[in-house]
Short mmCIF file of C-alpha atoms in Angstrom, two decimals:
data_model
loop_
_atom_site.label_atom_id
_atom_site.label_comp_id
_atom_site.label_asym_id
_atom_site.label_seq_id
_atom_site.Cartn_x
_atom_site.Cartn_y
_atom_site.Cartn_z
CA MET A 1 26.56 65.92 3.28
CA ASP A 2 23.68 67.71 2.13
CA ILE A 3 20.45 66.09 3.71
CA ILE A 4 17.19 66.16 1.81
CA VAL A 5 14.24 65.55 3.77
CA ALA A 6 11.63 63.98 1.74
CA ALA A 7 8.03 62.94 2.38
CA PHE A 8 4.68 63.63 0.99
CA GLN A 9 3.01 64.79 4.27
CA PRO A 10 4.32 67.84 6.04
CA GLN A 11 4.34 66.09 9.34
CA VAL A 12 6.18 63.35 8.20
CA ARG A 13 8.86 65.71 7.42
CA ALA A 14 8.66 67.67 10.48
CA ALA A 15 8.98 64.27 12.37
CA LEU A 16 12.08 63.79 10.34
CA GLN A 17 13.48 67.15 10.57
CA SER A 18 13.06 66.85 14.46
CA GLN A 19 15.13 63.67 14.45
CA LEU A 20 18.09 65.53 12.42
CA SER A 21 18.00 68.30 14.89
CA GLU A 22 18.29 66.23 17.57
CA GLY A 23 21.18 64.60 16.40
CA GLY A 24 22.99 67.66 15.45
CA LEU A 25 21.85 67.60 11.64
CA THR A 26 20.12 70.11 9.68
CA SER A 27 18.74 69.29 5.86
CA ALA A 28 19.62 71.47 3.04
CA VAL A 29 16.14 71.31 1.30
CA GLU A 30 12.85 69.67 1.83
CA ILE A 31 10.78 67.99 -0.81
CA ASP A 32 7.11 66.95 -0.86
CA SER A 33 7.22 65.02 -4.28
CA PRO A 34 9.68 62.63 -6.18
CA ALA A 35 9.37 65.00 -8.94
CA THR A 36 11.20 67.92 -7.15
CA LEU A 37 13.96 65.79 -6.49
CA ALA A 38 15.91 66.55 -9.51
CA PRO A 39 15.85 70.50 -9.03
CA ALA A 40 17.08 70.01 -5.43
CA LEU A 41 19.76 67.81 -6.98
CA ALA A 42 21.08 70.85 -8.86
CA GLU A 43 22.02 72.79 -5.93
CA LEU A 44 23.76 70.20 -3.63
CA THR A 45 27.22 68.57 -3.92
CA GLU A 46 26.99 65.42 -1.48
CA PRO A 47 23.10 64.63 -1.65
CA LEU A 48 21.59 62.26 0.98
CA VAL A 49 17.95 61.91 1.03
CA VAL A 50 16.26 60.67 4.14
CA ALA A 51 12.62 59.78 3.79
CA GLY A 52 9.86 57.92 6.09
CA VAL A 53 8.12 56.39 7.60
CA ASN A 54 6.18 53.80 5.91
CA TRP A 55 7.73 51.27 2.97
CA PRO A 56 5.15 51.57 0.32
CA GLU A 57 5.08 55.12 0.45
CA THR A 58 8.54 56.15 0.44
CA ALA A 59 9.35 53.74 -2.83
CA PRO A 60 8.67 56.53 -5.46
CA PHE A 61 11.38 58.91 -3.61
CA LEU A 62 13.75 55.61 -3.23
CA ARG A 63 13.15 55.06 -7.05
CA ARG A 64 13.91 58.69 -8.22
CA ALA A 65 17.20 59.01 -5.91
CA THR A 66 18.38 55.88 -6.82
CA GLY A 67 17.69 57.00 -10.45
CA HIS A 68 20.04 59.65 -9.81
CA GLU A 69 22.71 57.67 -7.98
CA VAL A 70 22.08 59.41 -4.93
CA PRO A 71 22.10 57.33 -1.40
CA VAL A 72 18.51 56.83 0.36
CA ALA A 73 18.17 56.51 4.03
CA LEU A 74 14.62 55.30 5.24
CA LEU A 75 13.48 55.58 8.50
CA LEU A 76 10.58 52.95 8.86
CA GLU A 77 8.24 52.16 11.35
CA GLU A 78 8.40 48.45 10.91
CA GLU A 79 9.81 45.49 13.01
CA LEU A 80 11.46 43.72 10.44
CA LEU A 81 14.37 45.48 8.67
CA ASP A 82 16.94 43.31 6.83
CA ALA A 83 18.37 42.56 4.07
CA ARG A 84 15.52 40.65 2.37
CA HIS A 85 13.40 43.93 3.00
CA ALA A 86 12.00 45.02 -0.42
CA ALA A 87 13.36 48.69 0.20
CA PHE A 88 16.83 47.54 0.75
CA ARG A 89 16.59 45.08 -2.38
CA ALA A 90 15.20 48.23 -4.33
CA GLY A 91 18.61 50.20 -3.44
CA ALA A 92 18.14 51.88 -0.11
CA ALA A 93 21.51 52.95 1.44
CA ALA A 94 19.90 52.24 5.02
CA LEU A 95 16.84 51.16 6.64
CA LEU A 96 16.81 52.69 10.00
CA PRO A 97 14.86 52.95 13.15
CA TRP A 98 15.17 56.03 15.52
CA PRO A 99 17.76 57.74 16.39
CA LEU A 100 19.73 58.10 13.03
CA ALA A 101 22.27 60.96 13.46
CA SER A 102 25.70 58.75 13.29
CA ALA A 103 23.94 56.39 10.69
CA LEU A 104 23.18 59.22 8.43
CA GLU A 105 26.78 60.09 8.65
CA ALA A 106 28.22 56.51 7.69
CA VAL A 107 25.42 56.21 4.91
CA GLY A 108 27.09 59.75 3.53
CA HIS A 109 30.38 57.97 3.40
CA GLY A 110 28.87 55.26 0.97
CA PHE A 111 27.85 52.65 3.64
CA ARG A 112 24.71 50.39 3.39
CA LEU A 113 23.18 50.04 6.87
CA LEU A 114 20.62 47.62 8.20
CA PRO A 115 19.71 47.39 12.27
CA GLN A 116 22.18 45.16 14.03
CA ARG A 117 21.09 42.18 15.76
CA SER A 118 22.65 41.44 19.09
CA ALA A 119 22.75 37.86 19.08
CA PRO A 120 22.50 35.04 16.82
CA ALA A 121 19.12 34.24 17.86
CA ALA A 122 17.91 37.56 16.88
CA ARG A 123 19.11 37.05 13.29
CA ALA A 124 16.75 37.08 10.55
CA ALA A 125 15.39 33.88 9.47
CA PRO A 126 16.47 32.61 6.03
CA THR A 127 14.18 32.90 2.97
CA VAL A 128 11.70 30.19 3.04
CA GLY A 129 12.70 27.09 2.06
CA LEU A 130 16.45 27.56 2.61
CA THR A 131 18.35 26.26 5.70
CA SER A 132 19.59 28.28 8.24
CA LEU A 133 23.23 28.54 8.83
CA SER A 134 24.44 27.21 12.29
CA PRO A 135 25.83 29.47 15.05
CA ARG A 136 29.38 27.85 13.75
CA GLU A 137 28.90 28.10 9.93
CA LEU A 138 27.91 31.79 10.71
CA GLU A 139 30.97 32.39 12.91
CA LEU A 140 33.20 30.76 9.95
CA ILE A 141 31.50 32.78 7.24
CA GLU A 142 32.17 35.88 9.06
CA LEU A 143 35.56 35.24 9.41
CA VAL A 144 36.07 34.37 5.63
CA ALA A 145 34.51 37.79 5.04
CA ALA A 146 37.09 39.31 7.07
CA GLY A 147 39.51 37.71 4.76
CA LEU A 148 40.83 35.05 6.89
CA SER A 149 42.34 31.71 5.24
CA ASN A 150 41.45 28.43 6.71
CA LYS A 151 44.54 27.96 8.42
CA GLY A 152 44.14 31.72 9.98
CA ILE A 153 40.45 30.80 11.04
CA ALA A 154 41.54 27.44 12.53
CA ARG A 155 44.15 29.45 14.67
CA ARG A 156 41.72 31.92 15.81
CA LEU A 157 39.07 29.33 16.59
CA GLY A 158 41.29 26.78 18.16
CA LEU A 159 40.17 24.41 15.70
CA SER A 160 41.79 22.06 13.16
CA VAL A 161 41.88 23.14 9.72
CA ASN A 162 39.95 19.67 8.58
CA THR A 163 36.82 20.56 11.19
CA VAL A 164 36.86 24.34 9.84
CA LYS A 165 37.02 22.82 6.19
CA TYR A 166 34.08 20.49 7.30
CA HIS A 167 32.16 23.40 8.73
CA LEU A 168 32.72 25.74 5.47
CA ALA A 169 31.67 22.78 3.30
CA SER A 170 28.18 22.53 4.99
CA ALA A 171 27.90 26.37 5.17
CA PHE A 172 28.51 26.59 1.23
CA THR A 173 25.98 23.66 0.47
CA LYS A 174 23.45 25.43 2.50
CA LEU A 175 24.30 28.83 0.81
CA GLU A 176 24.32 26.95 -2.64
CA ALA A 177 28.03 28.49 -3.14
CA ARG A 178 31.20 27.19 -4.78
CA THR A 179 33.60 29.80 -3.83
CA ARG A 180 34.08 31.78 -0.65
CA ALA A 181 33.11 34.94 -2.32
CA GLU A 182 29.66 33.46 -3.25
CA ALA A 183 29.25 32.20 0.13
CA VAL A 184 29.72 35.56 1.72
CA SER A 185 27.61 36.98 -0.75
CA ALA A 186 24.52 34.60 -0.31
CA ALA A 187 24.86 35.03 3.34
CA ALA A 188 24.54 38.78 3.13
CA ARG A 189 21.70 38.33 0.45
CA ARG A 190 19.92 36.18 2.86
CA GLY A 191 20.15 38.51 5.69
CA GLU A 192 22.52 36.22 7.78
CA LEU A 193 25.58 38.19 7.57
CA MET A 194 25.81 42.02 7.93
CA LEU A 195 29.00 43.36 6.28
#
């Protein structure tokens, strides 16, 4: 993984470099403008752009890198970093708080990342106007995403198949989904399901 540290201000680049070195990582190159990304890419085999710390300011780096199909990890000083964040919708491979070394390694391997929420109550509220999934519905959608059938879900949770069908039907209605794949995709887009 060839890390490109990208920020307009030298103090932000220095802070990013510091975080990398604390995690045992080093950058291959630093850039101070999106225009300098293309020449930097010519020299690298597995580039990963790391930029921060404010969203609107990092957008030009994100646009330029995603235009070259290069993953971008954004380290943002914001409290709400979920799948509804404009940066994630614009193609960021990761929205990260500090520390970041292991997260950057995962991004380098093609994963997309968001901060983990530790409890169902901590998950992001759905987009305005949408009804939130109940904890049981979310649990079932997570198992659907893991590839379990209705029978498999029923066995795993000690429920009847009809109870599983009932809760999935309710979740599908809330997610405006017709298929299992649509339901998983919709829940992920709404920030209720982390894949």
